[in-house]
Structures are given as C-alpha cells and as structure tokens.
mmCIF file with all atom_site columns, C-alpha atoms in Angstrom:
data_model
loop_
_atom_site.group_PDB
_atom_site.id
_atom_site.type_symbol
_atom_site.label_atom_id
_atom_site.label_alt_id
_atom_site.label_comp_id
_atom_site.label_asym_id
_atom_site.label_entity_id
_atom_site.label_seq_id
_atom_site.pdbx_PDB_ins_code
_atom_site.Cartn_x
_atom_site.Cartn_y
_atom_site.Cartn_z
_atom_site.occupancy
_atom_site.B_iso_or_equiv
_atom_site.pdbx_formal_charge
_atom_site.auth_seq_id
_atom_site.auth_comp_id
_atom_site.auth_asym_id
_atom_site.auth_atom_id
_atom_site.pdbx_PDB_model_num
ATOM 1   C CA . MET A 1 1   ? 58.057 135.368 98.358  1.00 93.00 ? 1   MET A CA 1
ATOM 2   C CA . GLU A 1 2   ? 55.702 132.399 98.278  1.00 97.00 ? 2   GLU A CA 1
ATOM 3   C CA . ILE A 1 3   ? 53.400 132.174 95.281  1.00 98.00 ? 3   ILE A CA 1
ATOM 4   C CA . ALA A 1 4   ? 50.480 129.743 95.253  1.00 98.00 ? 4   ALA A CA 1
ATOM 5   C CA . TYR A 1 5   ? 49.373 128.762 91.755  1.00 98.00 ? 5   TYR A CA 1
ATOM 6   C CA . VAL A 1 6   ? 45.862 127.353 91.847  1.00 98.00 ? 6   VAL A CA 1
ATOM 7   C CA . LEU A 1 7   ? 45.201 124.131 89.934  1.00 98.00 ? 7   LEU A CA 1
ATOM 8   C CA . TYR A 1 8   ? 41.832 122.637 89.028  1.00 98.00 ? 8   TYR A CA 1
ATOM 9   C CA . PRO A 1 9   ? 40.520 120.395 86.231  1.00 97.00 ? 9   PRO A CA 1
ATOM 10  C CA . ASN A 1 10  ? 40.233 122.076 82.825  1.00 97.00 ? 10  ASN A CA 1
ATOM 11  C CA . LEU A 1 11  ? 42.358 125.119 83.666  1.00 98.00 ? 11  LEU A CA 1
ATOM 12  C CA . THR A 1 12  ? 43.955 126.846 80.676  1.00 98.00 ? 12  THR A CA 1
ATOM 13  C CA . ALA A 1 13  ? 47.649 125.992 80.564  1.00 98.00 ? 13  ALA A CA 1
ATOM 14  C CA . LEU A 1 14  ? 49.002 129.356 79.369  1.00 98.00 ? 14  LEU A CA 1
ATOM 15  C CA . ASP A 1 15  ? 47.062 131.128 82.141  1.00 98.00 ? 15  ASP A CA 1
ATOM 16  C CA . LEU A 1 16  ? 49.261 129.166 84.543  1.00 98.00 ? 16  LEU A CA 1
ATOM 17  C CA . VAL A 1 17  ? 52.542 128.884 82.658  1.00 98.00 ? 17  VAL A CA 1
ATOM 18  C CA . GLY A 1 18  ? 52.720 132.518 81.476  1.00 98.00 ? 18  GLY A CA 1
ATOM 19  C CA . PRO A 1 19  ? 52.744 134.046 84.984  1.00 98.00 ? 19  PRO A CA 1
ATOM 20  C CA . PHE A 1 20  ? 54.860 131.174 86.298  1.00 97.00 ? 20  PHE A CA 1
ATOM 21  C CA . GLU A 1 21  ? 57.584 131.842 83.716  1.00 97.00 ? 21  GLU A CA 1
ATOM 22  C CA . VAL A 1 22  ? 57.574 135.592 84.414  1.00 97.00 ? 22  VAL A CA 1
ATOM 23  C CA . LEU A 1 23  ? 57.495 135.388 88.189  1.00 97.00 ? 23  LEU A CA 1
ATOM 24  C CA . GLY A 1 24  ? 59.942 132.485 88.212  1.00 95.00 ? 24  GLY A CA 1
ATOM 25  C CA . CYS A 1 25  ? 62.588 134.813 86.761  1.00 94.00 ? 25  CYS A CA 1
ATOM 26  C CA . VAL A 1 26  ? 62.737 136.610 90.115  1.00 93.00 ? 26  VAL A CA 1
ATOM 27  C CA . PRO A 1 27  ? 65.160 134.666 92.361  1.00 86.00 ? 27  PRO A CA 1
ATOM 28  C CA . VAL A 1 28  ? 63.299 135.295 95.625  1.00 82.00 ? 28  VAL A CA 1
ATOM 29  C CA . VAL A 1 29  ? 60.149 133.539 94.404  1.00 86.00 ? 29  VAL A CA 1
ATOM 30  C CA . ASN A 1 30  ? 59.121 130.128 95.754  1.00 93.00 ? 30  ASN A CA 1
ATOM 31  C CA . ALA A 1 31  ? 56.303 128.430 93.834  1.00 97.00 ? 31  ALA A CA 1
ATOM 32  C CA . LYS A 1 32  ? 53.624 126.105 95.151  1.00 98.00 ? 32  LYS A CA 1
ATOM 33  C CA . PHE A 1 33  ? 51.036 124.379 92.986  1.00 98.00 ? 33  PHE A CA 1
ATOM 34  C CA . VAL A 1 34  ? 47.893 124.054 95.038  1.00 98.00 ? 34  VAL A CA 1
ATOM 35  C CA . ALA A 1 35  ? 44.838 121.904 94.328  1.00 98.00 ? 35  ALA A CA 1
ATOM 36  C CA . ALA A 1 36  ? 42.041 120.057 96.091  1.00 98.00 ? 36  ALA A CA 1
ATOM 37  C CA . SER A 1 37  ? 44.197 116.902 96.132  1.00 98.00 ? 37  SER A CA 1
ATOM 38  C CA . LEU A 1 38  ? 47.648 115.792 95.002  1.00 98.00 ? 38  LEU A CA 1
ATOM 39  C CA . ASP A 1 39  ? 46.207 113.980 91.987  1.00 98.00 ? 39  ASP A CA 1
ATOM 40  C CA . PRO A 1 40  ? 47.506 115.202 88.596  1.00 98.00 ? 40  PRO A CA 1
ATOM 41  C CA . VAL A 1 41  ? 45.364 117.945 87.055  1.00 98.00 ? 41  VAL A CA 1
ATOM 42  C CA . LYS A 1 42  ? 44.661 118.028 83.314  1.00 98.00 ? 42  LYS A CA 1
ATOM 43  C CA . SER A 1 43  ? 44.254 121.344 81.513  1.00 98.00 ? 43  SER A CA 1
ATOM 44  C CA . ASP A 1 44  ? 41.454 122.065 79.062  1.00 95.00 ? 44  ASP A CA 1
ATOM 45  C CA . ASN A 1 45  ? 43.798 121.190 76.174  1.00 93.00 ? 45  ASN A CA 1
ATOM 46  C CA . GLY A 1 46  ? 45.324 118.137 77.830  1.00 95.00 ? 46  GLY A CA 1
ATOM 47  C CA . LEU A 1 47  ? 48.515 119.320 79.577  1.00 97.00 ? 47  LEU A CA 1
ATOM 48  C CA . THR A 1 48  ? 48.894 117.513 82.914  1.00 98.00 ? 48  THR A CA 1
ATOM 49  C CA . VAL A 1 49  ? 50.249 119.350 85.961  1.00 98.00 ? 49  VAL A CA 1
ATOM 50  C CA . VAL A 1 50  ? 51.095 117.712 89.290  1.00 98.00 ? 50  VAL A CA 1
ATOM 51  C CA . PRO A 1 51  ? 50.171 119.661 92.450  1.00 98.00 ? 51  PRO A CA 1
ATOM 52  C CA . THR A 1 52  ? 52.750 120.067 95.194  1.00 98.00 ? 52  THR A CA 1
ATOM 53  C CA . HIS A 1 53  ? 50.272 120.992 97.935  1.00 98.00 ? 53  HIS A CA 1
ATOM 54  C CA . THR A 1 54  ? 46.589 120.680 98.755  1.00 98.00 ? 54  THR A CA 1
ATOM 55  C CA . PHE A 1 55  ? 44.297 123.528 99.762  1.00 98.00 ? 55  PHE A CA 1
ATOM 56  C CA . ALA A 1 56  ? 44.409 122.130 103.301 1.00 98.00 ? 56  ALA A CA 1
ATOM 57  C CA . ASP A 1 57  ? 48.220 122.406 103.310 1.00 97.00 ? 57  ASP A CA 1
ATOM 58  C CA . VAL A 1 58  ? 48.342 126.095 102.378 1.00 98.00 ? 58  VAL A CA 1
ATOM 59  C CA . GLN A 1 59  ? 46.847 128.497 104.896 1.00 96.00 ? 59  GLN A CA 1
ATOM 60  C CA . SER A 1 60  ? 48.644 131.613 103.644 1.00 98.00 ? 60  SER A CA 1
ATOM 61  C CA . ALA A 1 61  ? 50.569 132.918 100.643 1.00 98.00 ? 61  ALA A CA 1
ATOM 62  C CA . ASP A 1 62  ? 52.235 136.139 99.572  1.00 97.00 ? 62  ASP A CA 1
ATOM 63  C CA . VAL A 1 63  ? 50.708 135.854 96.107  1.00 98.00 ? 63  VAL A CA 1
ATOM 64  C CA . VAL A 1 64  ? 47.885 133.733 94.731  1.00 98.00 ? 64  VAL A CA 1
ATOM 65  C CA . VAL A 1 65  ? 47.528 133.189 90.973  1.00 98.00 ? 65  VAL A CA 1
ATOM 66  C CA . VAL A 1 66  ? 44.195 131.843 89.708  1.00 98.00 ? 66  VAL A CA 1
ATOM 67  C CA . PRO A 1 67  ? 44.172 130.702 86.072  1.00 98.00 ? 67  PRO A CA 1
ATOM 68  C CA . GLY A 1 68  ? 41.044 130.643 83.956  1.00 98.00 ? 68  GLY A CA 1
ATOM 69  C CA . SER A 1 69  ? 39.417 127.913 81.905  1.00 97.00 ? 69  SER A CA 1
ATOM 70  C CA . GLY A 1 70  ? 37.701 127.489 78.577  1.00 94.00 ? 70  GLY A CA 1
ATOM 71  C CA . HIS A 1 71  ? 35.077 125.563 80.554  1.00 94.00 ? 71  HIS A CA 1
ATOM 72  C CA . TRP A 1 72  ? 34.388 128.414 82.954  1.00 95.00 ? 72  TRP A CA 1
ATOM 73  C CA . LYS A 1 73  ? 30.667 127.755 83.482  1.00 94.00 ? 73  LYS A CA 1
ATOM 74  C CA . GLN A 1 74  ? 31.376 124.188 84.527  1.00 95.00 ? 74  GLN A CA 1
ATOM 75  C CA . VAL A 1 75  ? 34.272 125.330 86.717  1.00 96.00 ? 75  VAL A CA 1
ATOM 76  C CA . LEU A 1 76  ? 32.080 127.915 88.444  1.00 97.00 ? 76  LEU A CA 1
ATOM 77  C CA . ALA A 1 77  ? 29.412 125.306 89.076  1.00 96.00 ? 77  ALA A CA 1
ATOM 78  C CA . GLU A 1 78  ? 31.970 123.033 90.748  1.00 96.00 ? 78  GLU A CA 1
ATOM 79  C CA . SER A 1 79  ? 34.030 125.706 92.515  1.00 97.00 ? 79  SER A CA 1
ATOM 80  C CA . ALA A 1 80  ? 32.764 125.591 96.113  1.00 98.00 ? 80  ALA A CA 1
ATOM 81  C CA . GLU A 1 81  ? 35.966 124.136 97.621  1.00 98.00 ? 81  GLU A CA 1
ATOM 82  C CA . LEU A 1 82  ? 38.231 126.414 95.610  1.00 98.00 ? 82  LEU A CA 1
ATOM 83  C CA . VAL A 1 83  ? 36.139 129.499 96.374  1.00 98.00 ? 83  VAL A CA 1
ATOM 84  C CA . ALA A 1 84  ? 36.164 128.692 100.090 1.00 98.00 ? 84  ALA A CA 1
ATOM 85  C CA . TRP A 1 85  ? 39.968 128.372 99.998  1.00 98.00 ? 85  TRP A CA 1
ATOM 86  C CA . LEU A 1 86  ? 40.306 131.700 98.176  1.00 98.00 ? 86  LEU A CA 1
ATOM 87  C CA . GLN A 1 87  ? 38.132 133.388 100.798 1.00 98.00 ? 87  GLN A CA 1
ATOM 88  C CA . ALA A 1 88  ? 40.264 131.893 103.574 1.00 98.00 ? 88  ALA A CA 1
ATOM 89  C CA . VAL A 1 89  ? 43.689 132.667 102.090 1.00 98.00 ? 89  VAL A CA 1
ATOM 90  C CA . HIS A 1 90  ? 42.933 136.107 100.616 1.00 98.00 ? 90  HIS A CA 1
ATOM 91  C CA . PRO A 1 91  ? 43.296 138.004 103.942 1.00 98.00 ? 91  PRO A CA 1
ATOM 92  C CA . THR A 1 92  ? 46.891 136.682 104.182 1.00 98.00 ? 92  THR A CA 1
ATOM 93  C CA . THR A 1 93  ? 48.044 137.705 100.708 1.00 98.00 ? 93  THR A CA 1
ATOM 94  C CA . LYS A 1 94  ? 49.903 140.752 99.516  1.00 98.00 ? 94  LYS A CA 1
ATOM 95  C CA . TRP A 1 95  ? 48.507 140.153 96.023  1.00 98.00 ? 95  TRP A CA 1
ATOM 96  C CA . THR A 1 96  ? 45.607 138.009 94.869  1.00 98.00 ? 96  THR A CA 1
ATOM 97  C CA . THR A 1 97  ? 45.668 137.658 91.081  1.00 98.00 ? 97  THR A CA 1
ATOM 98  C CA . SER A 1 98  ? 43.902 135.986 88.207  1.00 98.00 ? 98  SER A CA 1
ATOM 99  C CA . VAL A 1 99  ? 44.224 135.418 84.494  1.00 98.00 ? 99  VAL A CA 1
ATOM 100 C CA . CYS A 1 100 ? 41.395 135.230 81.976  1.00 98.00 ? 100 CYS A CA 1
ATOM 101 C CA . THR A 1 101 ? 38.211 133.695 83.457  1.00 98.00 ? 101 THR A CA 1
ATOM 102 C CA . GLY A 1 102 ? 40.022 133.145 86.749  1.00 98.00 ? 102 GLY A CA 1
ATOM 103 C CA . SER A 1 103 ? 38.569 136.527 87.694  1.00 98.00 ? 103 SER A CA 1
ATOM 104 C CA . THR A 1 104 ? 35.101 134.959 87.705  1.00 98.00 ? 104 THR A CA 1
ATOM 105 C CA . LEU A 1 105 ? 36.298 132.727 90.549  1.00 98.00 ? 105 LEU A CA 1
ATOM 106 C CA . LEU A 1 106 ? 37.545 135.784 92.454  1.00 98.00 ? 106 LEU A CA 1
ATOM 107 C CA . ALA A 1 107 ? 34.147 137.381 91.819  1.00 98.00 ? 107 ALA A CA 1
ATOM 108 C CA . GLU A 1 108 ? 32.352 134.247 93.010  1.00 98.00 ? 108 GLU A CA 1
ATOM 109 C CA . ALA A 1 109 ? 34.410 134.488 96.200  1.00 98.00 ? 109 ALA A CA 1
ATOM 110 C CA . GLY A 1 110 ? 33.454 138.156 96.616  1.00 98.00 ? 110 GLY A CA 1
ATOM 111 C CA . LEU A 1 111 ? 37.068 139.337 96.509  1.00 98.00 ? 111 LEU A CA 1
ATOM 112 C CA . VAL A 1 112 ? 36.987 141.886 93.687  1.00 98.00 ? 112 VAL A CA 1
ATOM 113 C CA . SER A 1 113 ? 34.921 144.940 92.782  1.00 98.00 ? 113 SER A CA 1
ATOM 114 C CA . LYS A 1 114 ? 36.505 145.839 89.409  1.00 98.00 ? 114 LYS A CA 1
ATOM 115 C CA . ALA A 1 115 ? 38.153 143.345 87.094  1.00 98.00 ? 115 ALA A CA 1
ATOM 116 C CA . THR A 1 116 ? 38.976 142.280 83.582  1.00 98.00 ? 116 THR A CA 1
ATOM 117 C CA . THR A 1 117 ? 38.535 138.852 82.041  1.00 98.00 ? 117 THR A CA 1
ATOM 118 C CA . HIS A 1 118 ? 38.304 137.117 78.689  1.00 96.00 ? 118 HIS A CA 1
ATOM 119 C CA . TRP A 1 119 ? 35.955 139.088 76.426  1.00 93.00 ? 119 TRP A CA 1
ATOM 120 C CA . ALA A 1 120 ? 33.570 136.124 76.137  1.00 92.00 ? 120 ALA A CA 1
ATOM 121 C CA . ALA A 1 121 ? 33.076 135.889 79.914  1.00 95.00 ? 121 ALA A CA 1
ATOM 122 C CA . ARG A 1 122 ? 32.426 139.519 80.864  1.00 96.00 ? 122 ARG A CA 1
ATOM 123 C CA . ASP A 1 123 ? 28.762 138.772 81.614  1.00 96.00 ? 123 ASP A CA 1
ATOM 124 C CA . GLU A 1 124 ? 29.895 136.432 84.399  1.00 96.00 ? 124 GLU A CA 1
ATOM 125 C CA . LEU A 1 125 ? 31.515 139.372 86.198  1.00 98.00 ? 125 LEU A CA 1
ATOM 126 C CA . THR A 1 126 ? 28.524 141.639 85.638  1.00 98.00 ? 126 THR A CA 1
ATOM 127 C CA . ALA A 1 127 ? 26.222 138.971 87.069  1.00 97.00 ? 127 ALA A CA 1
ATOM 128 C CA . ARG A 1 128 ? 28.335 138.998 90.240  1.00 98.00 ? 128 ARG A CA 1
ATOM 129 C CA . ASP A 1 129 ? 28.148 142.785 90.650  1.00 98.00 ? 129 ASP A CA 1
ATOM 130 C CA . VAL A 1 130 ? 31.721 143.361 89.500  1.00 98.00 ? 130 VAL A CA 1
ATOM 131 C CA . GLU A 1 131 ? 32.573 146.422 87.409  1.00 98.00 ? 131 GLU A CA 1
ATOM 132 C CA . VAL A 1 132 ? 33.929 145.086 84.128  1.00 98.00 ? 132 VAL A CA 1
ATOM 133 C CA . SER A 1 133 ? 36.988 146.650 82.529  1.00 98.00 ? 133 SER A CA 1
ATOM 134 C CA . THR A 1 134 ? 38.252 145.991 79.017  1.00 96.00 ? 134 THR A CA 1
ATOM 135 C CA . ASP A 1 135 ? 41.816 146.863 80.062  1.00 97.00 ? 135 ASP A CA 1
ATOM 136 C CA . ARG A 1 136 ? 44.470 144.192 79.670  1.00 97.00 ? 136 ARG A CA 1
ATOM 137 C CA . VAL A 1 137 ? 45.448 144.401 83.359  1.00 98.00 ? 137 VAL A CA 1
ATOM 138 C CA . VAL A 1 138 ? 43.405 145.864 86.229  1.00 98.00 ? 138 VAL A CA 1
ATOM 139 C CA . PHE A 1 139 ? 44.545 146.680 89.773  1.00 98.00 ? 139 PHE A CA 1
ATOM 140 C CA . ASP A 1 140 ? 41.719 146.732 92.325  1.00 98.00 ? 140 ASP A CA 1
ATOM 141 C CA . GLY A 1 141 ? 43.512 147.279 95.616  1.00 98.00 ? 141 GLY A CA 1
ATOM 142 C CA . LYS A 1 142 ? 45.612 144.168 96.113  1.00 98.00 ? 142 LYS A CA 1
ATOM 143 C CA . VAL A 1 143 ? 43.618 142.201 93.550  1.00 98.00 ? 143 VAL A CA 1
ATOM 144 C CA . VAL A 1 144 ? 45.159 142.135 90.075  1.00 98.00 ? 144 VAL A CA 1
ATOM 145 C CA . THR A 1 145 ? 43.309 140.649 87.111  1.00 98.00 ? 145 THR A CA 1
ATOM 146 C CA . GLY A 1 146 ? 44.505 139.965 83.583  1.00 98.00 ? 146 GLY A CA 1
ATOM 147 C CA . ALA A 1 147 ? 42.341 139.658 80.477  1.00 98.00 ? 147 ALA A CA 1
ATOM 148 C CA . GLY A 1 148 ? 42.252 136.582 78.259  1.00 95.00 ? 148 GLY A CA 1
ATOM 149 C CA . VAL A 1 149 ? 44.947 133.900 78.331  1.00 95.00 ? 149 VAL A CA 1
ATOM 150 C CA . SER A 1 150 ? 48.087 135.630 76.988  1.00 97.00 ? 150 SER A CA 1
ATOM 151 C CA . ALA A 1 151 ? 47.381 138.658 79.211  1.00 98.00 ? 151 ALA A CA 1
ATOM 152 C CA . GLY A 1 152 ? 48.694 136.599 82.116  1.00 98.00 ? 152 GLY A CA 1
ATOM 153 C CA . ILE A 1 153 ? 52.192 137.505 80.954  1.00 98.00 ? 153 ILE A CA 1
ATOM 154 C CA . ASP A 1 154 ? 51.315 141.215 81.051  1.00 98.00 ? 154 ASP A CA 1
ATOM 155 C CA . MET A 1 155 ? 49.679 140.803 84.452  1.00 98.00 ? 155 MET A CA 1
ATOM 156 C CA . ALA A 1 156 ? 52.751 139.101 85.880  1.00 98.00 ? 156 ALA A CA 1
ATOM 157 C CA . LEU A 1 157 ? 55.104 141.734 84.456  1.00 98.00 ? 157 LEU A CA 1
ATOM 158 C CA . ARG A 1 158 ? 52.980 144.483 85.993  1.00 98.00 ? 158 ARG A CA 1
ATOM 159 C CA . LEU A 1 159 ? 53.093 142.586 89.285  1.00 97.00 ? 159 LEU A CA 1
ATOM 160 C CA . VAL A 1 160 ? 56.888 142.293 89.122  1.00 97.00 ? 160 VAL A CA 1
ATOM 161 C CA . GLU A 1 161 ? 57.061 146.031 88.490  1.00 97.00 ? 161 GLU A CA 1
ATOM 162 C CA . ALA A 1 162 ? 54.781 146.808 91.438  1.00 97.00 ? 162 ALA A CA 1
ATOM 163 C CA . GLU A 1 163 ? 56.761 144.567 93.752  1.00 95.00 ? 163 GLU A CA 1
ATOM 164 C CA . PHE A 1 164 ? 60.365 144.945 92.564  1.00 95.00 ? 164 PHE A CA 1
ATOM 165 C CA . GLY A 1 165 ? 60.481 148.063 90.383  1.00 96.00 ? 165 GLY A CA 1
ATOM 166 C CA . VAL A 1 166 ? 60.616 149.022 86.733  1.00 97.00 ? 166 VAL A CA 1
ATOM 167 C CA . GLN A 1 167 ? 64.188 147.852 86.096  1.00 96.00 ? 167 GLN A CA 1
ATOM 168 C CA . VAL A 1 168 ? 63.511 144.334 87.349  1.00 95.00 ? 168 VAL A CA 1
ATOM 169 C CA . ALA A 1 169 ? 60.327 144.124 85.267  1.00 97.00 ? 169 ALA A CA 1
ATOM 170 C CA . GLN A 1 170 ? 62.191 145.326 82.179  1.00 97.00 ? 170 GLN A CA 1
ATOM 171 C CA . THR A 1 171 ? 64.959 142.809 82.836  1.00 96.00 ? 171 THR A CA 1
ATOM 172 C CA . VAL A 1 172 ? 62.433 139.982 83.012  1.00 96.00 ? 172 VAL A CA 1
ATOM 173 C CA . GLN A 1 173 ? 60.613 141.181 79.896  1.00 96.00 ? 173 GLN A CA 1
ATOM 174 C CA . VAL A 1 174 ? 63.814 141.340 77.866  1.00 96.00 ? 174 VAL A CA 1
ATOM 175 C CA . GLY A 1 175 ? 64.988 138.049 79.345  1.00 96.00 ? 175 GLY A CA 1
ATOM 176 C CA . ILE A 1 176 ? 61.918 136.191 78.087  1.00 96.00 ? 176 ILE A CA 1
ATOM 177 C CA . GLU A 1 177 ? 61.968 138.275 74.870  1.00 96.00 ? 177 GLU A CA 1
ATOM 178 C CA . TYR A 1 178 ? 58.359 139.324 75.297  1.00 96.00 ? 178 TYR A CA 1
ATOM 179 C CA . ASP A 1 179 ? 57.672 141.533 72.286  1.00 95.00 ? 179 ASP A CA 1
ATOM 180 C CA . PRO A 1 180 ? 54.229 140.597 70.889  1.00 91.00 ? 180 PRO A CA 1
ATOM 181 C CA . GLN A 1 181 ? 53.877 141.023 67.139  1.00 89.00 ? 181 GLN A CA 1
ATOM 182 C CA . PRO A 1 182 ? 50.712 139.080 66.248  1.00 86.00 ? 182 PRO A CA 1
ATOM 183 C CA . PRO A 1 183 ? 50.082 138.278 62.585  1.00 85.00 ? 183 PRO A CA 1
ATOM 184 C CA . HIS A 1 184 ? 46.551 139.672 62.683  1.00 79.00 ? 184 HIS A CA 1
ATOM 185 C CA . ALA A 1 185 ? 45.197 142.925 64.126  1.00 72.00 ? 185 ALA A CA 1
ATOM 186 C CA . TYR A 1 186 ? 43.268 142.376 67.337  1.00 72.00 ? 186 TYR A CA 1
ATOM 187 C CA . SER A 1 187 ? 41.507 145.731 67.620  1.00 71.00 ? 187 SER A CA 1
ATOM 188 C CA . SER A 1 188 ? 38.816 144.746 65.121  1.00 70.00 ? 188 SER A CA 1
ATOM 189 C CA . ILE A 1 189 ? 37.560 141.155 65.391  1.00 74.00 ? 189 ILE A CA 1
ATOM 190 C CA . PRO A 1 190 ? 35.661 139.966 62.290  1.00 78.00 ? 190 PRO A CA 1
ATOM 191 C CA . ALA A 1 191 ? 32.032 139.145 63.157  1.00 83.00 ? 191 ALA A CA 1
ATOM 192 C CA . GLU A 1 192 ? 32.344 135.612 61.826  1.00 82.00 ? 192 GLU A CA 1
ATOM 193 C CA . VAL A 1 193 ? 35.387 134.944 63.980  1.00 84.00 ? 193 VAL A CA 1
ATOM 194 C CA . GLU A 1 194 ? 33.610 136.219 67.100  1.00 79.00 ? 194 GLU A CA 1
ATOM 195 C CA . GLU A 1 195 ? 30.483 134.180 66.355  1.00 82.00 ? 195 GLU A CA 1
ATOM 196 C CA . ASN A 1 196 ? 32.499 131.009 65.813  1.00 82.00 ? 196 ASN A CA 1
ATOM 197 C CA . LEU A 1 197 ? 34.422 131.545 69.036  1.00 83.00 ? 197 LEU A CA 1
ATOM 198 C CA . ARG A 1 198 ? 31.283 132.272 71.056  1.00 81.00 ? 198 ARG A CA 1
ATOM 199 C CA . ALA A 1 199 ? 29.719 129.057 69.759  1.00 84.00 ? 199 ALA A CA 1
ATOM 200 C CA . PHE A 1 200 ? 32.874 127.115 70.635  1.00 79.00 ? 200 PHE A CA 1
ATOM 201 C CA . PHE A 1 201 ? 33.079 128.606 74.134  1.00 80.00 ? 201 PHE A CA 1
ATOM 202 C CA . ALA A 1 202 ? 29.359 128.000 74.750  1.00 79.00 ? 202 ALA A CA 1
ATOM 203 C CA . ALA A 1 203 ? 29.750 124.327 73.828  1.00 78.00 ? 203 ALA A CA 1
ATOM 204 C CA . SER A 1 204 ? 32.999 123.763 75.724  1.00 75.00 ? 204 SER A CA 1
ATOM 205 C CA . SER A 1 205 ? 31.958 125.613 78.873  1.00 65.00 ? 205 SER A CA 1
ATOM 206 C CA . GLN A 1 206 ? 28.936 123.331 79.238  1.00 61.00 ? 206 GLN A CA 1
ATOM 207 C CA . SER A 1 207 ? 30.826 120.097 78.559  1.00 57.00 ? 207 SER A CA 1
#
C-alpha cells in the first residue's frame, strides 16, 4: 500500500508524524513524502523534513495524508499547486485523509462534504460549504478527516481498522502505547485559554 504524505512549508509536524508512526507499523505500507519540489520543508515549529518525491512524480496513491498548519490562512492563500495535485490524485486513491486544518485544503479542492478540523478553523470549512463535525474522526465516503493535531493518531488508527481489521488496529495501538491521559480536562476550555489561543492563531496564520 503506497501512502503519499503531503509536505508544504509551515505544516504542523505532529499532523505528519502521528499518522506516519501509526501507519508505518503495518508492514505492507510504503511511504512517500510528496512536495512541490525536493527542497527541505520546514514545519511551523521548525522541524525540517526532506521530500522523496515531487507532485509531478506522483500520479496516484492508495492513501493520501494531508497535514494541517498553524498558518492555515497563509497556506490556503498559497495552495493552488497543492490543491490541483489533490484534485488530480484523489480519483486514484482508496483513502484521502487529513489531519487538523489539512481538511481545509481538501475543502478548497472540493473533495469533501462533511469534515472535522481544528476547533479554531471550523469557519474555513463552513465558508467552503462543508458540513462541520466536532467529532474527533469523520468518514465521508473515502475521505477521512481528523480534528486538531493529536487527532491524527486517532484518524490513522481508525484507518488501519477500516483497512486491516480491529485486531491489527489494536496491535498497533498497544505497540505505540497510545493511551491518552492528559493532565487537564479538555471538555471545558477556560475562556481565557481559548481567547489567548485564538489571538495566537490569528497572528500566526497571517504571518
């Protein structure tokens, strides 16, 4: 199974690495890291990833994984080449997936009708006539979207289950010891925390 991980400047590293680690546990998976060029790509927090293929090199893939970015407004504004590639490769895929604000790129490409994303970017989906879900993982036909950042691990585990069965997914989950126990409750976000984050995202997404 060939998986194309999409790279672009300012992607969020965990959006990429989380699914890669999960899906890489399945022996039949072959990963490609696809970008506009073979130049190294720097994430929004500074991690550098080297592409293995260009968009021109990859005409088809079994699975496409599109990470998000903390700079999603800027990414959307500069996404024409990436969006065109997604539109071209999507008909060949068995699964087209995204993590976090990567779903806004799928929406920009017109590939999804219902999706989840990072809570701060839901308006971007609504503006593109996509039904917004607050679920952690959403299946919309062969399009699978994960919510913010860490949800990429959940998305990939759900994908492994859909493709290889429950036992394989459980084996991978136990193998990576994925058992989230966050120190703070997530169900109720303090207003001050949300306001601070929205201000940070607004500044970073325009930079």
